[in-house]
Every structure is written in structure tokens, then in C-alpha cells.
Coordinates of N, CA, C and O and ligand atoms in Angstrom, one line a residue:
M65 N 48.8 -35.5 21.4 CA 48.5 -35.3 22.8 C 49.2 -34.0 23.3 O 50.4 -34.0 23.3
S66 N 48.5 -33.1 23.8 CA 49.2 -32.0 24.4 C 49.2 -32.2 25.9 O 48.5 -33.1 26.5
T67 N 50.0 -31.4 26.6 CA 50.1 -31.6 28.1 C 48.8 -31.3 28.7 O 48.5 -31.7 29.8
Q68 N 47.9 -30.5 28.0 CA 46.6 -30.1 28.6 C 45.7 -31.3 28.8 O 44.9 -31.3 29.7
D69 N 46.0 -32.4 28.0 CA 45.2 -33.6 28.2 C 45.5 -34.3 29.5 O 44.7 -35.2 29.9
Q70 N 46.6 -33.9 30.2 CA 46.9 -34.5 31.5 C 46.3 -33.7 32.6 O 46.6 -34.0 33.8
A71 N 45.6 -32.6 32.3 CA 45.1 -31.7 33.3 C 44.3 -32.5 34.4 O 43.5 -33.4 34.0
P72 N 44.6 -32.3 35.7 CA 43.9 -33.1 36.7 C 42.5 -32.7 36.9 O 41.7 -33.5 37.4
Y73 N 42.1 -31.5 36.5 CA 40.7 -31.1 36.6 C 40.1 -30.7 35.3 O 40.6 -29.9 34.6
V74 N 39.0 -31.4 35.0 CA 38.3 -31.1 33.8 C 36.8 -31.0 34.1 O 36.2 -31.8 34.8
A75 N 36.2 -29.9 33.5 CA 34.8 -29.7 33.7 C 34.2 -29.4 32.3 O 35.0 -28.8 31.5
A76 N 33.0 -29.7 32.1 CA 32.4 -29.4 30.8 C 30.9 -29.1 31.0 O 30.3 -29.5 32.0
C77 N 30.3 -28.3 30.1 CA 28.9 -28.1 30.1 C 28.2 -29.2 29.2 O 28.6 -29.3 28.1
P78 N 27.3 -29.9 29.8 CA 26.6 -31.0 29.0 C 25.8 -30.4 27.9 O 25.4 -31.1 26.9
E79 N 25.4 -29.1 28.0 CA 24.5 -28.5 27.0 C 25.3 -27.8 25.9 O 24.7 -27.5 24.8
C80 N 26.5 -27.4 26.1 CA 27.3 -26.6 25.2 C 28.5 -27.4 24.9 O 28.9 -28.4 25.6
D81 N 29.2 -27.0 23.8 CA 30.5 -27.7 23.5 C 31.6 -26.9 24.1 O 32.5 -26.5 23.4
V82 N 31.6 -26.7 25.4 CA 32.7 -26.0 26.1 C 33.2 -26.8 27.2 O 32.4 -27.5 27.9
D83 N 34.5 -26.8 27.4 CA 35.0 -27.4 28.6 C 36.2 -26.6 29.1 O 36.7 -25.7 28.5
L84 N 36.7 -27.0 30.3 CA 37.9 -26.3 30.8 C 38.8 -27.4 31.4 O 38.3 -28.3 32.1
R85 N 40.0 -27.4 31.1 CA 41.1 -28.3 31.6 C 42.1 -27.4 32.4 O 42.6 -26.5 31.8
T86 N 42.3 -27.8 33.6 CA 43.2 -26.9 34.4 C 43.9 -27.7 35.5 O 43.5 -28.8 35.8
E87 N 44.9 -27.1 36.0 CA 45.6 -27.7 37.1 C 45.2 -27.1 38.4 O 45.6 -27.4 39.5
T88 N 44.3 -26.1 38.3 CA 43.9 -25.3 39.5 C 42.4 -25.5 39.7 O 41.6 -25.1 38.9
P89 N 42.1 -26.2 40.8 CA 40.7 -26.6 41.0 C 39.7 -25.4 41.1 O 38.6 -25.5 40.6
N90 N 40.2 -24.3 41.6 CA 39.3 -23.1 41.8 C 38.9 -22.5 40.4 O 37.9 -21.8 40.3
E91 N 39.8 -22.8 39.4 CA 39.4 -22.3 38.1 C 38.2 -23.0 37.5 O 37.4 -22.4 36.7
I92 N 37.9 -24.2 38.0 CA 36.7 -24.9 37.6 C 35.5 -24.1 38.2 O 34.4 -24.0 37.5
V93 N 35.6 -23.7 39.4 CA 34.5 -23.0 40.0 C 34.2 -21.6 39.4 O 33.1 -21.2 39.1
E94 N 35.4 -21.0 39.0 CA 35.2 -19.7 38.3 C 34.6 -19.9 36.9 O 33.7 -19.1 36.5
F95 N 34.9 -21.0 36.3 CA 34.3 -21.4 35.0 C 32.8 -21.6 35.2 O 32.0 -21.2 34.4
Y96 N 32.5 -22.4 36.2 CA 31.1 -22.6 36.5 C 30.3 -21.3 36.7 O 29.2 -21.1 36.1
R97 N 30.9 -20.4 37.5 CA 30.2 -19.2 37.8 C 30.0 -18.4 36.6 O 28.9 -17.8 36.4
R98 N 31.0 -18.2 35.8 CA 31.0 -17.5 34.5 C 29.9 -18.1 33.6 O 29.1 -17.4 33.1
H99 N 30.0 -19.4 33.4 CA 29.1 -20.0 32.5 C 27.7 -20.0 32.9 O 26.7 -19.8 32.2
Y100 N 27.5 -20.2 34.2 CA 26.1 -20.2 34.8 C 25.5 -18.8 34.7 O 24.3 -18.6 34.3
R101 N 26.3 -17.7 34.9 CA 25.8 -16.4 34.8 C 25.4 -16.0 33.4 O 24.4 -15.4 33.2
V102 N 26.1 -16.5 32.4 CA 25.8 -16.2 31.0 C 24.7 -17.1 30.5 O 23.8 -16.6 29.8
T103 N 24.7 -18.3 30.8 CA 23.8 -19.3 30.1 C 22.8 -19.9 31.1 O 21.8 -20.5 30.6
G104 N 23.0 -19.9 32.4 CA 22.1 -20.6 33.3 C 22.4 -22.1 33.3 O 21.6 -22.9 34.0
H105 N 23.4 -22.6 32.7 CA 23.8 -24.0 32.7 C 24.7 -24.4 33.8 O 25.5 -23.6 34.2
D106 N 24.5 -25.6 34.3 CA 25.4 -26.2 35.3 C 26.5 -26.9 34.5 O 26.3 -27.8 33.8
V107 N 27.8 -26.5 34.8 CA 28.9 -27.3 34.3 C 29.2 -28.4 35.2 O 28.9 -28.3 36.4
E108 N 29.7 -29.5 34.7 CA 29.9 -30.7 35.6 C 31.4 -31.2 35.5 O 32.0 -31.0 34.5
F109 N 31.9 -31.7 36.6 CA 33.2 -32.3 36.6 C 33.2 -33.5 35.7 O 32.3 -34.4 35.8
E110 N 34.2 -33.6 34.8 CA 34.5 -34.8 34.1 C 35.6 -35.6 34.7 O 35.7 -36.8 34.6
R111 N 36.5 -34.9 35.3 CA 37.7 -35.5 36.0 C 38.2 -34.6 37.1 O 38.2 -33.4 37.0
A112 N 38.5 -35.2 38.2 CA 39.2 -34.5 39.3 C 40.1 -35.5 40.0 O 39.6 -36.5 40.6
Q113 N 41.4 -35.3 39.9 CA 42.3 -36.1 40.6 C 42.8 -35.5 41.9 O 43.5 -34.6 41.8
I114 N 42.2 -36.0 43.0 CA 42.5 -35.4 44.3 C 43.0 -36.5 45.2 O 42.2 -37.3 45.6
D115 N 44.3 -36.5 45.4 CA 44.8 -37.6 46.3 C 44.2 -37.6 47.6 O 43.8 -38.7 48.2
A116 N 44.0 -36.4 48.2 CA 43.4 -36.3 49.5 C 42.0 -36.9 49.6 O 41.5 -37.2 50.7
A117 N 41.3 -36.9 48.5 CA 39.9 -37.3 48.5 C 39.8 -38.8 48.9 O 38.7 -39.2 49.4
E118 N 40.9 -39.6 48.8 CA 40.8 -41.0 49.2 C 40.5 -41.1 50.6 O 40.0 -42.2 51.1
D119 N 40.9 -40.1 51.4 CA 40.8 -40.2 52.9 C 39.4 -39.7 53.3 O 39.1 -39.8 54.5
V120 N 38.6 -39.2 52.4 CA 37.3 -38.6 52.8 C 36.3 -39.8 52.9 O 36.1 -40.5 52.0
T121 N 35.7 -39.9 54.1 CA 34.8 -41.0 54.3 C 33.3 -40.5 54.3 O 32.4 -41.3 54.2
S122 N 33.1 -39.2 54.6 CA 31.8 -38.7 54.7 C 31.3 -38.1 53.4 O 32.1 -37.7 52.5
D123 N 30.0 -37.9 53.3 CA 29.5 -37.1 52.2 C 28.7 -35.9 52.7 O 28.0 -35.2 51.9
D124 N 28.9 -35.6 54.0 CA 28.4 -34.4 54.5 C 29.4 -33.2 54.2 O 30.6 -33.4 54.5
L125 N 28.9 -32.1 53.7 CA 29.8 -31.0 53.3 C 30.8 -30.6 54.3 O 32.0 -30.5 54.1
K126 N 30.2 -30.4 55.5 CA 31.1 -29.8 56.6 C 32.1 -30.9 57.0 O 33.3 -30.6 57.2
D127 N 31.7 -32.1 57.1 CA 32.7 -33.2 57.4 C 33.7 -33.4 56.3 O 34.9 -33.7 56.6
V128 N 33.3 -33.3 55.1 CA 34.3 -33.4 54.0 C 35.4 -32.3 54.1 O 36.5 -32.6 54.0
I129 N 35.0 -31.1 54.4 CA 35.9 -30.0 54.6 C 36.8 -30.3 55.8 O 38.0 -30.1 55.8
W130 N 36.2 -30.8 56.8 CA 36.9 -31.1 58.1 C 38.0 -32.1 57.8 O 39.1 -32.0 58.2
E131 N 37.6 -33.1 57.0 CA 38.5 -34.2 56.7 C 39.6 -33.8 55.7 O 40.8 -34.3 55.8
L132 N 39.3 -32.8 54.8 CA 40.3 -32.4 53.9 C 41.3 -31.3 54.4 O 42.4 -31.2 54.0
Q133 N 40.8 -30.6 55.4 CA 41.6 -29.4 55.8 C 43.0 -29.7 56.4 O 43.8 -28.9 56.4
E134 N 43.1 -31.0 56.9 CA 44.4 -31.4 57.4 C 45.5 -31.3 56.3 O 46.7 -31.1 56.6
Q135 N 45.0 -31.5 55.1 CA 46.0 -31.5 54.0 C 46.2 -30.2 53.3 O 47.0 -30.1 52.4
Y136 N 45.4 -29.2 53.7 CA 45.5 -27.9 53.0 C 45.7 -26.8 54.1 O 44.7 -26.4 54.8
E137 N 46.9 -26.4 54.3 CA 47.3 -25.5 55.4 C 46.5 -24.2 55.3 O 46.1 -23.7 56.4
N138 N 46.2 -23.7 54.2 CA 45.6 -22.3 54.1 C 44.2 -22.4 53.7 O 43.7 -21.5 53.0
G139 N 43.5 -23.5 54.0 CA 42.1 -23.6 53.6 C 42.0 -24.6 52.4 O 42.9 -24.7 51.6
V140 N 40.9 -25.3 52.3 CA 40.6 -26.2 51.2 C 40.1 -25.4 50.0 O 39.1 -24.7 50.2
P141 N 40.7 -25.5 48.9 CA 40.2 -24.8 47.7 C 38.7 -25.2 47.4 O 38.4 -26.4 47.5
I142 N 37.9 -24.2 47.2 CA 36.5 -24.5 47.0 C 36.3 -25.5 45.8 O 35.3 -26.3 45.8
G143 N 37.2 -25.5 44.8 CA 37.1 -26.4 43.7 C 37.3 -27.8 44.1 O 36.7 -28.8 43.5
V144 N 38.2 -28.0 45.1 CA 38.4 -29.4 45.6 C 37.2 -29.9 46.3 O 36.7 -31.0 46.2
V145 N 36.6 -29.0 47.1 CA 35.3 -29.4 47.8 C 34.2 -29.7 46.8 O 33.6 -30.8 47.0
A146 N 34.1 -28.9 45.8 CA 33.1 -29.2 44.8 C 33.3 -30.5 44.1 O 32.4 -31.2 43.7
A147 N 34.6 -30.8 43.8 CA 34.9 -32.0 43.1 C 34.6 -33.3 44.0 O 34.0 -34.2 43.5
V148 N 35.0 -33.2 45.2 CA 34.7 -34.3 46.1 C 33.2 -34.5 46.3 O 32.7 -35.6 46.2
M149 N 32.5 -33.4 46.4 CA 31.0 -33.5 46.6 C 30.4 -34.0 45.3 O 29.3 -34.6 45.3
S150 N 31.0 -33.7 44.2 CA 30.4 -34.1 42.9 C 30.6 -35.7 42.8 O 29.7 -36.3 42.2
D151 N 31.6 -36.2 43.4 CA 31.7 -37.7 43.5 C 30.6 -38.3 44.3 O 30.3 -39.5 44.2
H152 N 30.0 -37.5 45.2 CA 29.0 -38.0 46.1 C 27.6 -37.6 45.5 O 26.6 -37.7 46.2
G153 N 27.6 -37.1 44.3 CA 26.3 -36.8 43.6 C 25.8 -35.4 43.7 O 24.6 -35.2 43.2
S154 N 26.5 -34.5 44.3 CA 26.0 -33.1 44.3 C 26.6 -32.3 43.1 O 27.8 -32.4 42.9
S155 N 25.8 -31.5 42.5 CA 26.3 -30.7 41.4 C 27.1 -29.6 42.0 O 27.1 -29.3 43.2
I156 N 27.9 -28.9 41.1 CA 28.7 -27.8 41.6 C 27.8 -26.7 42.2 O 28.1 -26.2 43.2
G157 N 26.7 -26.4 41.5 CA 25.8 -25.4 42.0 C 25.2 -25.8 43.3 O 25.1 -24.9 44.2
E158 N 24.8 -27.0 43.5 CA 24.3 -27.5 44.8 C 25.3 -27.3 45.9 O 25.0 -26.9 47.0
T159 N 26.6 -27.7 45.6 CA 27.6 -27.5 46.6 C 27.9 -26.1 47.0 O 28.0 -25.7 48.1
L160 N 27.9 -25.2 46.0 CA 28.1 -23.8 46.3 C 27.0 -23.2 47.1 O 27.2 -22.4 48.0
D161 N 25.8 -23.6 46.8 CA 24.6 -23.1 47.6 C 24.8 -23.6 49.0 O 24.5 -22.9 50.0
E162 N 25.2 -24.9 49.2 CA 25.3 -25.4 50.5 C 26.4 -24.8 51.3 O 26.3 -24.5 52.5
I163 N 27.5 -24.5 50.6 CA 28.6 -23.8 51.3 C 28.1 -22.4 51.8 O 28.4 -22.1 52.9
H164 N 27.3 -21.8 51.0 CA 26.8 -20.5 51.4 C 25.9 -20.6 52.6 O 26.1 -19.9 53.6
D165 N 25.0 -21.6 52.6 CA 24.1 -21.8 53.8 C 24.9 -22.2 55.0 O 24.6 -21.7 56.1
V166 N 25.9 -23.1 54.9 CA 26.6 -23.5 56.1 C 27.5 -22.3 56.6 O 27.6 -22.1 57.9
R167 N 28.0 -21.5 55.7 CA 28.7 -20.3 56.2 C 27.8 -19.3 57.0 O 28.3 -18.7 58.0
M168 N 26.6 -19.2 56.5 CA 25.7 -18.3 57.2 C 25.4 -18.7 58.6 O 25.1 -17.9 59.5
T169 N 25.4 -20.0 58.8 CA 25.2 -20.5 60.2 C 26.4 -20.7 61.0 O 26.4 -21.2 62.1
G170 N 27.6 -20.2 60.4 CA 28.8 -20.2 61.2 C 29.6 -21.5 61.2 O 30.5 -21.6 62.0
G171 N 29.2 -22.4 60.4 CA 29.9 -23.7 60.4 C 31.2 -23.7 59.6 O 32.1 -24.6 59.8
L172 N 31.4 -22.7 58.8 CA 32.6 -22.7 57.9 C 33.2 -21.3 58.0 O 32.5 -20.3 58.2
Y173 N 34.5 -21.2 57.7 CA 35.1 -19.9 57.6 C 36.0 -19.9 56.3 O 36.2 -21.0 55.7
E174 N 36.3 -18.7 55.9 CA 37.0 -18.6 54.6 C 38.4 -17.9 54.9 O 38.4 -16.6 55.0
P175 N 39.4 -18.6 55.1 CA 40.7 -18.0 55.4 C 41.2 -17.1 54.3 O 41.9 -16.1 54.6
Q176 N 40.9 -17.4 53.1 CA 41.1 -16.5 52.0 C 40.0 -16.7 51.0 O 39.3 -17.8 51.1
D177 N 39.8 -15.8 50.0 CA 38.7 -16.0 49.0 C 38.7 -17.4 48.4 O 39.7 -17.8 47.8
D178 N 37.6 -18.1 48.5 CA 37.4 -19.3 47.8 C 38.3 -20.5 48.4 O 38.6 -21.5 47.7
Y179 N 38.7 -20.3 49.6 CA 39.3 -21.4 50.4 C 38.6 -21.5 51.7 O 38.2 -20.5 52.3
L180 N 38.3 -22.8 52.1 CA 37.4 -23.0 53.2 C 38.0 -23.8 54.3 O 38.9 -24.6 54.1
G181 N 37.6 -23.5 55.5 CA 37.9 -24.3 56.7 C 36.6 -24.6 57.4 O 35.6 -23.8 57.3
A182 N 36.6 -25.7 58.2 CA 35.4 -26.0 59.0 C 35.7 -25.9 60.5 O 36.9 -26.2 60.9
F183 N 34.8 -25.4 61.2 CA 35.0 -25.3 62.7 C 34.7 -26.6 63.4 O 33.8 -27.3 62.9
Ligands
ZN289 ZN1 26.3 -24.4 28.6

């Protein structure tokens, strides 16, 4: 057992034999983007340990960010949002598309790259 086996965030591609274990949720999203760009495959969360997720009652993207942002002073990492939404049945790709759409309508802001807040 290496310490990597304790990684709180794990994602894998169901079509390839590749996965990523990390302590940084946004690295999962970067892994998704890289892998999708090269292969067109959706990688999926296998594990995401997010204490704050226990307090999330909604499965609406904007409400989820609203509920999480109390716990993340400088914006909610996009990887945390994707992980919580994946618990509600949305793929990482679907969540990223939806984030894009809601941002376009002014419902979300990005205090720094790949960190989100809801108005
Ligand atoms: Zn793949």
C-alpha cells in the first residue's frame, strides 16, 4: 500500500486503463480535459471524499455551488463541484458544460481560474 492509495480523489477512464489519484480536486478536471481532448472519452470519478458535500441538499448546479461556497473562501474548486454533481448522476463533461452555460447567463463567477462562486 502506498500513500497514493489514500488519495481522496480518484478518477478513471472506463474505456482505457488509466486513472488519476490526487489530493487536489482540480487535477481531476485537468485530467478529464486532457484525456477528453486526446481520446474523446469521459473520465469518471471513482472516489471523492468531500466533507462539505454532506451539507449539500440540492442537485441543482448553482444551488450546489451556493451551498458549498460558505466552506471555500476563495471559490469552490471546479473539481469539488464536478465530484458532488457526479454523485447526483451528472458526468464531469455534463457538469463542465453546465458551468459554462450558467456562467454565460451571469449566475456564476470565477474568483480565480477553475474556482467558482454563485451569485
Ligand atoms: Zn480513455
